[in-house]
CSV table of C-alpha atoms in Angstrom, one decimal:
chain,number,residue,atom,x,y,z
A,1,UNK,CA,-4.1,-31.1,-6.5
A,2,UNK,CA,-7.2,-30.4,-4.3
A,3,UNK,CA,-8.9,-27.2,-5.0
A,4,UNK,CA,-7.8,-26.1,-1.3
A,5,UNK,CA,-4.4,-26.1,-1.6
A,6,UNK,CA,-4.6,-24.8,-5.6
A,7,UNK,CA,-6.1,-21.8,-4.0
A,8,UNK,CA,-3.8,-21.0,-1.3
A,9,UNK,CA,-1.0,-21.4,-4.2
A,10,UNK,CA,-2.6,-18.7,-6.1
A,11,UNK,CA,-2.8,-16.7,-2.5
A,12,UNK,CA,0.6,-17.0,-2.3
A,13,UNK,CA,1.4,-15.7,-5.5
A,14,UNK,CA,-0.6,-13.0,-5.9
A,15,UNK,CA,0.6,-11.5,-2.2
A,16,UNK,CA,4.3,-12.2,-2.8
A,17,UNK,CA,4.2,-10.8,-6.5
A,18,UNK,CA,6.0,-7.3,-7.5
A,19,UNK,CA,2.9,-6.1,-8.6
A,20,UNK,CA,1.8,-6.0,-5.7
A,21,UNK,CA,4.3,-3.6,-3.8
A,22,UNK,CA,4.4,-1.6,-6.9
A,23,UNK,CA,0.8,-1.0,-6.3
A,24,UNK,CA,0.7,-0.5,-3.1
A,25,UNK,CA,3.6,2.2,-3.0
A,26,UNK,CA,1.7,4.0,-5.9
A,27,UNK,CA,-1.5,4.1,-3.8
A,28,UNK,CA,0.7,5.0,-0.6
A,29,UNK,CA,2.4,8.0,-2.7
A,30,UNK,CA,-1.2,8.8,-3.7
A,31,UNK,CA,-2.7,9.4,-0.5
A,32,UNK,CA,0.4,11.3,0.7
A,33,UNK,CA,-0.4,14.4,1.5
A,34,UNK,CA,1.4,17.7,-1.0
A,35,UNK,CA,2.9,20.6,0.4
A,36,UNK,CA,6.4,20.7,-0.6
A,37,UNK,CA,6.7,17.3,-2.0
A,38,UNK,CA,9.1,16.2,0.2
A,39,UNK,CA,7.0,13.4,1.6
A,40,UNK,CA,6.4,12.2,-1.7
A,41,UNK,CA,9.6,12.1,-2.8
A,42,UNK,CA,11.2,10.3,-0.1
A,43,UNK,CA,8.3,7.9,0.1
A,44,UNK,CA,10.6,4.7,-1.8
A,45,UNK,CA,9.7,1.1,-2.3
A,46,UNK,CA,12.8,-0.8,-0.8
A,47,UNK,CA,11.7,-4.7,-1.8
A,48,UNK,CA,8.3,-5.2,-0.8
A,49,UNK,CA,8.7,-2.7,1.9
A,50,UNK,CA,7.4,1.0,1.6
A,51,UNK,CA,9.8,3.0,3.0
A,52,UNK,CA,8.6,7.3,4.3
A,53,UNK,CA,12.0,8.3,4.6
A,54,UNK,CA,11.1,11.6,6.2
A,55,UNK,CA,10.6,12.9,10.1
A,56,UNK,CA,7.0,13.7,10.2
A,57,UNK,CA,5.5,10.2,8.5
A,58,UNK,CA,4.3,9.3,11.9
A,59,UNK,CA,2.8,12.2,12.2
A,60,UNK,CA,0.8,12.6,8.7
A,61,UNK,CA,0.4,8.8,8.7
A,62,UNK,CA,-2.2,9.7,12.2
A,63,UNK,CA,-4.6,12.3,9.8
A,64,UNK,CA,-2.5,15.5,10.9
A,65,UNK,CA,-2.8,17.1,7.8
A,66,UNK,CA,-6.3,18.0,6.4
A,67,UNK,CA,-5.7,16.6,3.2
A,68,UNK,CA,-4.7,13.1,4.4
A,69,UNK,CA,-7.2,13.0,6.9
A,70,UNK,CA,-7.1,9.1,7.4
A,71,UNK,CA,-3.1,9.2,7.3
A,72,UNK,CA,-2.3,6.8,4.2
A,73,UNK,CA,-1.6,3.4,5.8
A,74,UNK,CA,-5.4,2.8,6.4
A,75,UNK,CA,-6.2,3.9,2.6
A,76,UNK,CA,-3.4,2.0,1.0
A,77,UNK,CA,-4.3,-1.4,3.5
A,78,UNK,CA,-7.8,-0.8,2.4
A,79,UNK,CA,-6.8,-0.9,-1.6
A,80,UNK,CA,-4.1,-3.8,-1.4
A,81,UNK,CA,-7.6,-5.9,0.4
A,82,UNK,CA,-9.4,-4.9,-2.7
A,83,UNK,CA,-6.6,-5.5,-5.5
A,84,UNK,CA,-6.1,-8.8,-3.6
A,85,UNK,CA,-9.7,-10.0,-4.0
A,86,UNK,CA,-9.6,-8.7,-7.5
A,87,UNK,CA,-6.8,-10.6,-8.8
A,88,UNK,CA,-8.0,-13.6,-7.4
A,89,UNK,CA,-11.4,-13.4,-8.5
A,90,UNK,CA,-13.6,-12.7,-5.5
């Protein structure tokens, strides 16, 4: 197998592995901003998919509160980029 297509392989695996969603929805739930908890709580992984099950994600994924300034979907993109390279070495 060429080295190429050995890599894509492990590409694959890592982005398609459980892991993976678990830690991303762990990072999401981090950077989800506290007052009540509600947006934590009903923050769920559904499959792969991370799932704000509330009326005002929109809003406090944009940086409305002061606590989640950058909203969470940029912080959480930024971390699955860096666990990515990590598990594969780079």
């Amino acid at each position: 197998m060429t080295d190429i297509r050995q890599r894509l392989l492990d590409i694959k695996r890592v982005l398609s592995s459980d892991a993976l969603a678990k830690a991303a929805h762990t990072e999401f739930v981090r950077n989800t901003p506290v007052l009540t908890g509600n947006a934590r709580r009903n923050t769920n992984l559904q499959g792969s998919t991370i799932d704000a099950n509330y009326n005002y994600a929109g809003k406090l994924d944009r940086g409305f509160s002061r606590k989640a300034p950058r909203g969470m979907t940029k912080p959480t993109m930024e971390f699955i980029r860096n666990y990515v390279k990590q598990q594969l070495g780079k």
